[in-house]
Amino acid sequence: MVPVYKTLEELKASSPSRAHGLSEEDEERWRRAAINLMVTAGLTIRMDHCAVLTGLEFFHRFYAEHSMVTNDRFLMAMACMYLGAKIADFPKSSRDIIYGCVDAMCTTHEESSRLRNDSEWMKQTRQAINDAERALLYHLGFRFSWKPAPFTVINILKDKTSGGIGTFLDGYFENKPEEERGVLSTMCVHLANESAKIPLNLQYPPEAIAAVCIWLGMKLFKVTATPPALFDPKTGKAKQWYHMYGVENKDLEIIADQITGSVVGDAEAAHEIISGAVRVVKTEFINLNSNQQSGGGLLAPPPASAVGR
């Protein structure tokens, strides 16, 4: 089944939680609290990273069509972790997940120990997780095909084909300390991890999110060179490397705004950070196509004799 993506505005307008009277600010705060619980508990019980990312994916998909007011977000967070671990083939028992979440939520060791040792409460909570997992499975329609953006970032960075970003970075870092490229790669993966905490997966495919994470990482890392533009024979115009992954120039600002807002925790500050970089990209893109139309530069189409070689 082909996934149906919505804009952020469409997601907000169709939010079941908003329909039940939850404000936009409270919905975001409730979502963030549940997401942080999943991430913290996952680290506590040493849950596989892919399993945690899969659980986050399920959480966003569930609450796109169900209300947080009528469906306990913390219980569903545990169910998403439980199912995500199974799908990622690194299963964790519901008891381990409860322990991890209890430790993350309780402010004192005594409170955590009291809940851990309450056999009746543990029994009821484990049954509630099983029931919530069943509801989640039916919501997902038993469809689990998904590629986490952080792993997609790694695959794109390894692209050594002509015009691939991996080929460009090989040349850029050729005479630089080896660890610099490692820092850039880590930064891009970190941004992709942040993207999993917000409902970007409901707006764009993982390849597009990953490509923008790399673009944003290169901007923050201050990569001074610009990847060579590619000639698109269908349109007769230049295209940037990220266009290969379904990212249009307008998508750069939309996706990068949300990721940066997740990192810095301030949407307005994030917009100021990103808008300047996007303006530069738009100017570069216009200039590139102007050069191509005048017949100069690397953007000119290959001669007819070279086609098909």
PDB file of C-alpha atoms in Angstrom:
ATOM      1  CA  MET A   1       0.000   0.000   0.000  1.00  0.00           C
ATOM      2  CA  VAL A   2       1.381   3.399  -1.014  1.00  0.00           C
ATOM      3  CA  PRO A   3       1.618   5.707   2.042  1.00  0.00           C
ATOM      4  CA  VAL A   4      -0.418   8.900   2.001  1.00  0.00           C
ATOM      5  CA  TYR A   5       1.524  11.928   3.199  1.00  0.00           C
ATOM      6  CA  LYS A   6      -0.025  15.114   4.576  1.00  0.00           C
ATOM      7  CA  THR A   7       1.316  18.595   5.151  1.00  0.00           C
ATOM      8  CA  LEU A   8       1.908  19.775   8.714  1.00  0.00           C
ATOM      9  CA  GLU A   9      -1.095  22.081   8.392  1.00  0.00           C
ATOM     10  CA  GLU A  10      -3.294  19.161   7.296  1.00  0.00           C
ATOM     11  CA  LEU A  11      -2.097  17.061  10.230  1.00  0.00           C
ATOM     12  CA  LYS A  12      -2.922  19.837  12.671  1.00  0.00           C
ATOM     13  CA  ALA A  13      -6.348  20.421  11.119  1.00  0.00           C
ATOM     14  CA  SER A  14      -7.269  16.728  11.249  1.00  0.00           C
ATOM     15  CA  SER A  15      -5.804  16.042  14.700  1.00  0.00           C
ATOM     16  CA  PRO A  16      -8.207  13.889  16.777  1.00  0.00           C
ATOM     17  CA  SER A  17      -6.660  15.290  19.962  1.00  0.00           C
ATOM     18  CA  ARG A  18      -7.477  18.838  18.872  1.00  0.00           C
ATOM     19  CA  ALA A  19     -11.028  17.696  18.104  1.00  0.00           C
ATOM     20  CA  HIS A  20     -11.286  16.582  21.743  1.00  0.00           C
ATOM     21  CA  GLY A  21     -10.352  20.045  22.993  1.00  0.00           C
ATOM     22  CA  LEU A  22      -6.584  19.666  23.445  1.00  0.00           C
ATOM     23  CA  SER A  23      -4.724  22.821  22.454  1.00  0.00           C
ATOM     24  CA  GLU A  24      -1.917  22.719  19.887  1.00  0.00           C
ATOM     25  CA  GLU A  25       0.613  23.571  22.611  1.00  0.00           C
ATOM     26  CA  ASP A  26      -0.664  20.846  24.955  1.00  0.00           C
ATOM     27  CA  GLU A  27      -0.769  18.271  22.180  1.00  0.00           C
ATOM     28  CA  GLU A  28       2.882  18.979  21.360  1.00  0.00           C
ATOM     29  CA  ARG A  29       3.808  18.893  25.052  1.00  0.00           C
ATOM     30  CA  TRP A  30       2.006  15.575  25.599  1.00  0.00           C
ATOM     31  CA  ARG A  31       3.597  14.101  22.478  1.00  0.00           C
ATOM     32  CA  ARG A  32       7.065  15.249  23.495  1.00  0.00           C
ATOM     33  CA  ALA A  33       6.670  13.786  26.993  1.00  0.00           C
ATOM     34  CA  ALA A  34       5.721  10.368  25.589  1.00  0.00           C
ATOM     35  CA  ILE A  35       8.507  10.469  22.984  1.00  0.00           C
ATOM     36  CA  ASN A  36      11.093  11.390  25.614  1.00  0.00           C
ATOM     37  CA  LEU A  37       9.850   8.525  27.770  1.00  0.00           C
ATOM     38  CA  MET A  38      10.362   6.048  24.921  1.00  0.00           C
ATOM     39  CA  VAL A  39      13.870   7.330  24.182  1.00  0.00           C
ATOM     40  CA  THR A  40      14.954   7.425  27.842  1.00  0.00           C
ATOM     41  CA  ALA A  41      13.445   4.025  28.681  1.00  0.00           C
ATOM     42  CA  GLY A  42      15.001   2.537  25.554  1.00  0.00           C
ATOM     43  CA  LEU A  43      18.441   3.670  26.705  1.00  0.00           C
ATOM     44  CA  THR A  44      17.795   2.384  30.241  1.00  0.00           C
ATOM     45  CA  ILE A  45      16.996  -1.163  29.110  1.00  0.00           C
ATOM     46  CA  ARG A  46      19.582  -1.071  26.297  1.00  0.00           C
ATOM     47  CA  MET A  47      16.963  -1.448  23.616  1.00  0.00           C
ATOM     48  CA  ASP A  48      18.176  -1.724  20.027  1.00  0.00           C
ATOM     49  CA  HIS A  49      18.245   1.691  18.353  1.00  0.00           C
ATOM     50  CA  CYS A  50      16.271   0.511  15.328  1.00  0.00           C
ATOM     51  CA  ALA A  51      13.621  -0.885  17.679  1.00  0.00           C
ATOM     52  CA  VAL A  52      13.223   2.484  19.397  1.00  0.00           C
ATOM     53  CA  LEU A  53      12.981   4.288  16.038  1.00  0.00           C
ATOM     54  CA  THR A  54      10.349   1.803  14.876  1.00  0.00           C
ATOM     55  CA  GLY A  55       8.373   2.406  18.064  1.00  0.00           C
ATOM     56  CA  LEU A  56       8.495   6.169  17.470  1.00  0.00           C
ATOM     57  CA  GLU A  57       7.231   5.630  13.924  1.00  0.00           C
ATOM     58  CA  PHE A  58       4.281   3.598  15.235  1.00  0.00           C
ATOM     59  CA  PHE A  59       3.484   6.227  17.888  1.00  0.00           C
ATOM     60  CA  HIS A  60       3.202   9.039  15.331  1.00  0.00           C
ATOM     61  CA  ARG A  61       1.093   6.917  13.006  1.00  0.00           C
ATOM     62  CA  PHE A  62      -1.304   5.887  15.773  1.00  0.00           C
ATOM     63  CA  TYR A  63      -1.944   9.390  17.104  1.00  0.00           C
ATOM     64  CA  ALA A  64      -2.466  10.799  13.636  1.00  0.00           C
ATOM     65  CA  GLU A  65      -5.853   9.078  13.774  1.00  0.00           C
ATOM     66  CA  HIS A  66      -6.498   8.614  17.504  1.00  0.00           C
ATOM     67  CA  SER A  67      -6.860  11.113  20.317  1.00  0.00           C
ATOM     68  CA  MET A  68      -4.400  11.418  23.182  1.00  0.00           C
ATOM     69  CA  VAL A  69      -7.350  12.498  25.323  1.00  0.00           C
ATOM     70  CA  THR A  70      -9.085   9.110  25.019  1.00  0.00           C
ATOM     71  CA  ASN A  71      -6.018   6.890  24.494  1.00  0.00           C
ATOM     72  CA  ASP A  72      -3.383   6.953  27.243  1.00  0.00           C
ATOM     73  CA  ARG A  73      -0.200   8.156  25.545  1.00  0.00           C
ATOM     74  CA  PHE A  74       2.173   6.543  28.046  1.00  0.00           C
ATOM     75  CA  LEU A  75       0.487   3.156  27.772  1.00  0.00           C
ATOM     76  CA  MET A  76       0.570   3.403  23.974  1.00  0.00           C
ATOM     77  CA  ALA A  77       4.234   4.473  24.151  1.00  0.00           C
ATOM     78  CA  MET A  78       5.028   1.209  25.954  1.00  0.00           C
ATOM     79  CA  ALA A  79       2.981  -0.773  23.426  1.00  0.00           C
ATOM     80  CA  CYS A  80       4.834   0.922  20.548  1.00  0.00           C
ATOM     81  CA  MET A  81       8.169   0.013  22.143  1.00  0.00           C
ATOM     82  CA  TYR A  82       6.994  -3.566  22.682  1.00  0.00           C
ATOM     83  CA  LEU A  83       5.855  -4.011  19.079  1.00  0.00           C
ATOM     84  CA  GLY A  84       8.759  -2.019  17.649  1.00  0.00           C
ATOM     85  CA  ALA A  85      11.254  -4.342  19.341  1.00  0.00           C
ATOM     86  CA  LYS A  86       9.524  -7.362  17.818  1.00  0.00           C
ATOM     87  CA  ILE A  87       9.434  -5.882  14.322  1.00  0.00           C
ATOM     88  CA  ALA A  88      13.113  -4.899  14.540  1.00  0.00           C
ATOM     89  CA  ASP A  89      13.866  -8.495  15.569  1.00  0.00           C
ATOM     90  CA  PHE A  90      15.297  -7.444  18.944  1.00  0.00           C
ATOM     91  CA  PRO A  91      12.359  -8.328  21.219  1.00  0.00           C
ATOM     92  CA  LYS A  92      12.074  -7.125  24.790  1.00  0.00           C
ATOM     93  CA  SER A  93       9.665  -8.473  27.374  1.00  0.00           C
ATOM     94  CA  SER A  94       6.804  -6.238  28.465  1.00  0.00           C
ATOM     95  CA  ARG A  95       8.242  -6.479  31.990  1.00  0.00           C
ATOM     96  CA  ASP A  96      11.566  -4.963  30.843  1.00  0.00           C
ATOM     97  CA  ILE A  97       9.748  -2.156  29.051  1.00  0.00           C
ATOM     98  CA  ILE A  98       7.644  -1.413  32.132  1.00  0.00           C
ATOM     99  CA  TYR A  99      10.778  -1.358  34.283  1.00  0.00           C
ATOM    100  CA  GLY A 100      12.483   1.050  31.907  1.00  0.00           C
ATOM    101  CA  CYS A 101       9.471   3.381  31.763  1.00  0.00           C
ATOM    102  CA  VAL A 102       8.926   3.266  35.524  1.00  0.00           C
ATOM    103  CA  ASP A 103      12.563   4.182  36.153  1.00  0.00           C
ATOM    104  CA  ALA A 104      12.286   7.044  33.641  1.00  0.00           C
ATOM    105  CA  MET A 105       9.044   8.432  35.093  1.00  0.00           C
ATOM    106  CA  CYS A 106       9.611   8.042  38.829  1.00  0.00           C
ATOM    107  CA  THR A 107      11.491  10.776  40.636  1.00  0.00           C
ATOM    108  CA  THR A 108      12.792   8.535  43.442  1.00  0.00           C
ATOM    109  CA  HIS A 109      14.249   5.037  43.649  1.00  0.00           C
ATOM    110  CA  GLU A 110      11.748   4.172  46.394  1.00  0.00           C
ATOM    111  CA  GLU A 111       8.791   5.007  44.160  1.00  0.00           C
ATOM    112  CA  SER A 112      10.246   2.983  41.300  1.00  0.00           C
ATOM    113  CA  SER A 113      10.920  -0.016  43.552  1.00  0.00           C
ATOM    114  CA  ARG A 114       7.399   0.104  44.976  1.00  0.00           C
ATOM    115  CA  LEU A 115       5.850  -0.181  41.518  1.00  0.00           C
ATOM    116  CA  ARG A 116       8.340  -2.844  40.364  1.00  0.00           C
ATOM    117  CA  ASN A 117       7.497  -4.979  43.391  1.00  0.00           C
ATOM    118  CA  ASP A 118       3.724  -4.550  43.134  1.00  0.00           C
ATOM    119  CA  SER A 119       2.891  -7.872  41.444  1.00  0.00           C
ATOM    120  CA  GLU A 120      -0.793  -7.029  40.914  1.00  0.00           C
ATOM    121  CA  TRP A 121       0.002  -3.675  39.314  1.00  0.00           C
ATOM    122  CA  MET A 122       2.638  -5.310  37.112  1.00  0.00           C
ATOM    123  CA  LYS A 123       0.163  -7.982  36.016  1.00  0.00           C
ATOM    124  CA  GLN A 124      -2.487  -5.409  35.115  1.00  0.00           C
ATOM    125  CA  THR A 125      -0.006  -3.193  33.274  1.00  0.00           C
ATOM    126  CA  ARG A 126       1.401  -6.096  31.240  1.00  0.00           C
ATOM    127  CA  GLN A 127      -2.130  -7.049  30.220  1.00  0.00           C
ATOM    128  CA  ALA A 128      -2.877  -3.423  29.311  1.00  0.00           C
ATOM    129  CA  ILE A 129       0.237  -3.348  27.086  1.00  0.00           C
ATOM    130  CA  ASN A 130      -0.914  -6.531  25.327  1.00  0.00           C
ATOM    131  CA  ASP A 131      -4.340  -4.985  24.728  1.00  0.00           C
ATOM    132  CA  ALA A 132      -2.806  -1.731  23.475  1.00  0.00           C
ATOM    133  CA  GLU A 133      -0.457  -3.666  21.178  1.00  0.00           C
ATOM    134  CA  ARG A 134      -3.448  -5.447  19.668  1.00  0.00           C
ATOM    135  CA  ALA A 135      -5.173  -2.109  19.008  1.00  0.00           C
ATOM    136  CA  LEU A 136      -1.949  -0.788  17.469  1.00  0.00           C
ATOM    137  CA  LEU A 137      -1.642  -3.818  15.185  1.00  0.00           C
ATOM    138  CA  TYR A 138      -5.172  -3.331  13.884  1.00  0.00           C
ATOM    139  CA  HIS A 139      -4.542   0.377  13.345  1.00  0.00           C
ATOM    140  CA  LEU A 140      -1.378  -0.347  11.370  1.00  0.00           C
ATOM    141  CA  GLY A 141      -3.188  -2.989   9.359  1.00  0.00           C
ATOM    142  CA  PHE A 142      -0.297  -5.372  10.105  1.00  0.00           C
ATOM    143  CA  ARG A 143       1.882  -3.363   7.658  1.00  0.00           C
ATOM    144  CA  PHE A 144       5.366  -2.662   8.922  1.00  0.00           C
ATOM    145  CA  SER A 145       7.431  -1.753   5.844  1.00  0.00           C
ATOM    146  CA  TRP A 146       9.512   1.257   6.861  1.00  0.00           C
ATOM    147  CA  LYS A 147      13.096   2.462   6.569  1.00  0.00           C
ATOM    148  CA  PRO A 148      14.341   4.557   9.519  1.00  0.00           C
ATOM    149  CA  ALA A 149      15.735   7.912   8.374  1.00  0.00           C
ATOM    150  CA  PRO A 150      19.066   7.524  10.288  1.00  0.00           C
ATOM    151  CA  PHE A 151      19.877   4.329   8.393  1.00  0.00           C
ATOM    152  CA  THR A 152      18.793   5.957   5.134  1.00  0.00           C
ATOM    153  CA  VAL A 153      21.213   8.818   5.900  1.00  0.00           C
ATOM    154  CA  ILE A 154      24.075   6.324   6.120  1.00  0.00           C
ATOM    155  CA  ASN A 155      23.098   4.743   2.794  1.00  0.00           C
ATOM    156  CA  ILE A 156      22.940   8.122   1.036  1.00  0.00           C
ATOM    157  CA  LEU A 157      26.320   9.173   2.457  1.00  0.00           C
ATOM    158  CA  LYS A 158      27.763   5.993   0.973  1.00  0.00           C
ATOM    159  CA  ASP A 159      26.448   6.813  -2.527  1.00  0.00           C
ATOM    160  CA  LYS A 160      29.586   6.846  -4.686  1.00  0.00           C
ATOM    161  CA  THR A 161      27.808   7.061  -8.046  1.00  0.00           C
ATOM    162  CA  SER A 162      28.357   9.983 -10.395  1.00  0.00           C
ATOM    163  CA  GLY A 163      26.620  12.947  -8.810  1.00  0.00           C
ATOM    164  CA  GLY A 164      26.166  11.083  -5.510  1.00  0.00           C
ATOM    165  CA  ILE A 165      26.788  13.044  -2.330  1.00  0.00           C
ATOM    166  CA  GLY A 166      29.275  10.392  -1.166  1.00  0.00           C
ATOM    167  CA  THR A 167      31.439  11.061  -4.222  1.00  0.00           C
ATOM    168  CA  PHE A 168      31.347  14.810  -3.534  1.00  0.00           C
ATOM    169  CA  LEU A 169      32.312  14.354   0.125  1.00  0.00           C
ATOM    170  CA  ASP A 170      35.199  12.052  -0.858  1.00  0.00           C
ATOM    171  CA  GLY A 171      36.679  14.938  -2.826  1.00  0.00           C
ATOM    172  CA  TYR A 172      35.867  17.578  -0.213  1.00  0.00           C
ATOM    173  CA  PHE A 173      37.530  15.717   2.656  1.00  0.00           C
ATOM    174  CA  GLU A 174      40.425  14.318   0.600  1.00  0.00           C
ATOM    175  CA  ASN A 175      43.014  16.632   2.147  1.00  0.00           C
ATOM    176  CA  LYS A 176      41.310  17.141   5.494  1.00  0.00           C
ATOM    177  CA  PRO A 177      41.652  15.197   8.765  1.00  0.00           C
ATOM    178  CA  GLU A 178      39.759  11.909   8.543  1.00  0.00           C
ATOM    179  CA  GLU A 179      37.860  12.562  11.747  1.00  0.00           C
ATOM    180  CA  GLU A 180      36.179  15.626  10.228  1.00  0.00           C
ATOM    181  CA  ARG A 181      34.134  13.488   7.886  1.00  0.00           C
ATOM    182  CA  GLY A 182      33.186  11.276  10.822  1.00  0.00           C
ATOM    183  CA  VAL A 183      31.948  14.325  12.729  1.00  0.00           C
ATOM    184  CA  LEU A 184      29.795  15.384   9.758  1.00  0.00           C
ATOM    185  CA  SER A 185      28.332  11.891   9.373  1.00  0.00           C
ATOM    186  CA  THR A 186      27.564  11.734  13.106  1.00  0.00           C
ATOM    187  CA  MET A 187      25.895  15.143  12.938  1.00  0.00           C
ATOM    188  CA  CYS A 188      23.689  14.043  10.013  1.00  0.00           C
ATOM    189  CA  VAL A 189      22.654  10.847  11.815  1.00  0.00           C
ATOM    190  CA  HIS A 190      21.924  12.836  14.987  1.00  0.00           C
ATOM    191  CA  LEU A 191      19.638  15.165  13.023  1.00  0.00           C
ATOM    192  CA  ALA A 192      17.871  12.126  11.564  1.00  0.00           C
ATOM    193  CA  ASN A 193      17.401  10.753  15.079  1.00  0.00           C
ATOM    194  CA  GLU A 194      15.828  14.067  16.055  1.00  0.00           C
ATOM    195  CA  SER A 195      13.531  13.864  13.017  1.00  0.00           C
ATOM    196  CA  ALA A 196      12.084  10.623  14.420  1.00  0.00           C
ATOM    197  CA  LYS A 197      10.812  12.514  17.474  1.00  0.00           C
ATOM    198  CA  ILE A 198       8.444  14.643  15.401  1.00  0.00           C
ATOM    199  CA  PRO A 199       5.750  13.505  12.923  1.00  0.00           C
ATOM    200  CA  LEU A 200       7.838  14.126   9.804  1.00  0.00           C
ATOM    201  CA  ASN A 201       7.270  10.495   8.816  1.00  0.00           C
ATOM    202  CA  LEU A 202       3.633  11.420   8.183  1.00  0.00           C
ATOM    203  CA  GLN A 203       4.678  14.233   5.829  1.00  0.00           C
ATOM    204  CA  TYR A 204       7.593  12.864   3.785  1.00  0.00           C
ATOM    205  CA  PRO A 205       9.196   9.538   2.838  1.00  0.00           C
ATOM    206  CA  PRO A 206      12.390   8.564   4.727  1.00  0.00           C
ATOM    207  CA  GLU A 207      14.632   9.265   1.715  1.00  0.00           C
ATOM    208  CA  ALA A 208      13.512  12.909   1.609  1.00  0.00           C
ATOM    209  CA  ILE A 209      13.951  13.361   5.367  1.00  0.00           C
ATOM    210  CA  ALA A 210      17.399  11.770   5.244  1.00  0.00           C
ATOM    211  CA  ALA A 211      18.511  13.969   2.335  1.00  0.00           C
ATOM    212  CA  VAL A 212      17.493  17.146   4.184  1.00  0.00           C
ATOM    213  CA  CYS A 213      19.293  15.929   7.324  1.00  0.00           C
ATOM    214  CA  ILE A 214      22.468  15.646   5.234  1.00  0.00           C
ATOM    215  CA  TRP A 215      21.887  19.058   3.621  1.00  0.00           C
ATOM    216  CA  LEU A 216      21.288  20.605   7.062  1.00  0.00           C
ATOM    217  CA  GLY A 217      24.310  18.828   8.529  1.00  0.00           C
ATOM    218  CA  MET A 218      26.517  20.196   5.757  1.00  0.00           C
ATOM    219  CA  LYS A 219      25.218  23.720   6.420  1.00  0.00           C
ATOM    220  CA  LEU A 220      25.792  23.482  10.184  1.00  0.00           C
ATOM    221  CA  PHE A 221      29.215  21.898   9.614  1.00  0.00           C
ATOM    222  CA  LYS A 222      29.993  24.798   7.274  1.00  0.00           C
ATOM    223  CA  VAL A 223      30.973  22.706   4.265  1.00  0.00           C
ATOM    224  CA  THR A 224      32.306  25.505   2.078  1.00  0.00           C
ATOM    225  CA  ALA A 225      32.118  23.771  -1.308  1.00  0.00           C
ATOM    226  CA  THR A 226      28.856  23.232  -3.189  1.00  0.00           C
ATOM    227  CA  PRO A 227      28.029  19.818  -4.689  1.00  0.00           C
ATOM    228  CA  PRO A 228      27.922  20.037  -8.489  1.00  0.00           C
ATOM    229  CA  ALA A 229      24.461  20.408  -9.941  1.00  0.00           C
ATOM    230  CA  LEU A 230      23.065  17.748 -12.246  1.00  0.00           C
ATOM    231  CA  PHE A 231      21.441  18.243 -15.640  1.00  0.00           C
ATOM    232  CA  ASP A 232      17.888  16.899 -15.874  1.00  0.00           C
ATOM    233  CA  PRO A 233      17.176  15.932 -19.514  1.00  0.00           C
ATOM    234  CA  LYS A 234      13.425  15.827 -18.810  1.00  0.00           C
ATOM    235  CA  THR A 235      13.151  19.466 -17.810  1.00  0.00           C
ATOM    236  CA  GLY A 236      16.305  20.820 -19.444  1.00  0.00           C
ATOM    237  CA  LYS A 237      17.232  22.445 -16.144  1.00  0.00           C
ATOM    238  CA  ALA A 238      19.771  21.986 -13.396  1.00  0.00           C
ATOM    239  CA  LYS A 239      18.897  20.046 -10.291  1.00  0.00           C
ATOM    240  CA  GLN A 240      20.612  19.701  -6.959  1.00  0.00           C
ATOM    241  CA  TRP A 241      21.734  16.350  -5.524  1.00  0.00           C
ATOM    242  CA  TYR A 242      18.859  16.253  -3.015  1.00  0.00           C
ATOM    243  CA  HIS A 243      16.320  16.467  -5.860  1.00  0.00           C
ATOM    244  CA  MET A 244      17.265  12.842  -6.562  1.00  0.00           C
ATOM    245  CA  TYR A 245      15.514  11.931  -3.294  1.00  0.00           C
ATOM    246  CA  GLY A 246      12.248  13.739  -3.977  1.00  0.00           C
ATOM    247  CA  VAL A 247      13.148  16.969  -2.168  1.00  0.00           C
ATOM    248  CA  GLU A 248      12.093  20.226  -3.776  1.00  0.00           C
ATOM    249  CA  ASN A 249      13.612  23.542  -2.723  1.00  0.00           C
ATOM    250  CA  LYS A 250      10.456  24.456  -0.792  1.00  0.00           C
ATOM    251  CA  ASP A 251      10.749  21.209   1.181  1.00  0.00           C
ATOM    252  CA  LEU A 252      14.181  22.176   2.515  1.00  0.00           C
ATOM    253  CA  GLU A 253      12.772  24.912   4.707  1.00  0.00           C
ATOM    254  CA  ILE A 254       9.722  22.913   5.819  1.00  0.00           C
ATOM    255  CA  ILE A 255      11.674  19.833   6.898  1.00  0.00           C
ATOM    256  CA  ALA A 256      14.749  21.641   8.238  1.00  0.00           C
ATOM    257  CA  ASP A 257      12.569  24.061  10.239  1.00  0.00           C
ATOM    258  CA  GLN A 258      10.906  21.190  12.069  1.00  0.00           C
ATOM    259  CA  ILE A 259      14.125  19.274  12.742  1.00  0.00           C
ATOM    260  CA  THR A 260      15.969  22.356  13.988  1.00  0.00           C
ATOM    261  CA  GLY A 261      12.973  23.292  16.136  1.00  0.00           C
ATOM    262  CA  SER A 262      13.138  19.833  17.712  1.00  0.00           C
ATOM    263  CA  VAL A 263      16.842  20.291  18.480  1.00  0.00           C
ATOM    264  CA  VAL A 264      16.756  23.843  19.849  1.00  0.00           C
ATOM    265  CA  GLY A 265      13.230  23.630  21.278  1.00  0.00           C
ATOM    266  CA  ASP A 266      12.213  26.977  19.784  1.00  0.00           C
ATOM    267  CA  ALA A 267      10.311  27.044  16.493  1.00  0.00           C
ATOM    268  CA  GLU A 268      10.881  30.768  15.862  1.00  0.00           C
ATOM    269  CA  ALA A 269      14.622  30.524  16.503  1.00  0.00           C
ATOM    270  CA  ALA A 270      14.778  27.457  14.263  1.00  0.00           C
ATOM    271  CA  HIS A 271      13.070  29.344  11.445  1.00  0.00           C
ATOM    272  CA  GLU A 272      15.626  32.154  11.693  1.00  0.00           C
ATOM    273  CA  ILE A 273      18.478  29.625  11.519  1.00  0.00           C
ATOM    274  CA  ILE A 274      17.087  27.841   8.478  1.00  0.00           C
ATOM    275  CA  SER A 275      15.539  30.646   6.437  1.00  0.00           C
ATOM    276  CA  GLY A 276      18.893  32.307   5.753  1.00  0.00           C
ATOM    277  CA  ALA A 277      20.436  29.068   4.488  1.00  0.00           C
ATOM    278  CA  VAL A 278      17.420  28.388   2.288  1.00  0.00           C
ATOM    279  CA  ARG A 279      17.588  31.876   0.778  1.00  0.00           C
ATOM    280  CA  VAL A 280      21.187  31.190  -0.229  1.00  0.00           C
ATOM    281  CA  VAL A 281      20.154  27.879  -1.816  1.00  0.00           C
ATOM    282  CA  LYS A 282      17.383  29.540  -3.804  1.00  0.00           C
ATOM    283  CA  THR A 283      19.811  32.194  -5.090  1.00  0.00           C
ATOM    284  CA  GLU A 284      22.380  29.545  -6.045  1.00  0.00           C
ATOM    285  CA  PHE A 285      19.717  27.517  -7.835  1.00  0.00           C
ATOM    286  CA  ILE A 286      18.527  30.504  -9.879  1.00  0.00           C
ATOM    287  CA  ASN A 287      22.112  31.368 -10.811  1.00  0.00           C
ATOM    288  CA  LEU A 288      22.877  27.786 -11.816  1.00  0.00           C
ATOM    289  CA  ASN A 289      19.945  27.614 -14.185  1.00  0.00           C
ATOM    290  CA  SER A 290      20.805  31.022 -15.604  1.00  0.00           C
ATOM    291  CA  ASN A 291      24.314  29.757 -16.391  1.00  0.00           C
ATOM    292  CA  GLN A 292      22.908  26.620 -18.004  1.00  0.00           C
ATOM    293  CA  GLN A 293      20.552  28.588 -20.211  1.00  0.00           C
ATOM    294  CA  SER A 294      23.458  30.712 -21.401  1.00  0.00           C
ATOM    295  CA  GLY A 295      25.297  27.543 -22.412  1.00  0.00           C
ATOM    296  CA  GLY A 296      28.121  27.743 -19.888  1.00  0.00           C
ATOM    297  CA  GLY A 297      29.410  25.726 -16.980  1.00  0.00           C
ATOM    298  CA  LEU A 298      29.090  22.093 -15.955  1.00  0.00           C
ATOM    299  CA  LEU A 299      25.324  22.219 -16.237  1.00  0.00           C
ATOM    300  CA  ALA A 300      25.198  22.171 -20.000  1.00  0.00           C
ATOM    301  CA  PRO A 301      23.646  18.982 -21.400  1.00  0.00           C
ATOM    302  CA  PRO A 302      26.064  16.371 -22.774  1.00  0.00           C
ATOM    303  CA  PRO A 303      26.622  16.350 -26.533  1.00  0.00           C
ATOM    304  CA  ALA A 304      24.324  14.080 -28.517  1.00  0.00           C
ATOM    305  CA  SER A 305      27.267  11.817 -29.379  1.00  0.00           C
ATOM    306  CA  ALA A 306      27.767  11.082 -25.682  1.00  0.00           C
ATOM    307  CA  VAL A 307      24.167  10.023 -25.031  1.00  0.00           C
ATOM    308  CA  GLY A 308      23.779   6.299 -24.585  1.00  0.00           C
ATOM    309  CA  ARG A 309      27.462   5.572 -23.998  1.00  0.00           C
TER     310      ARG A 309
END
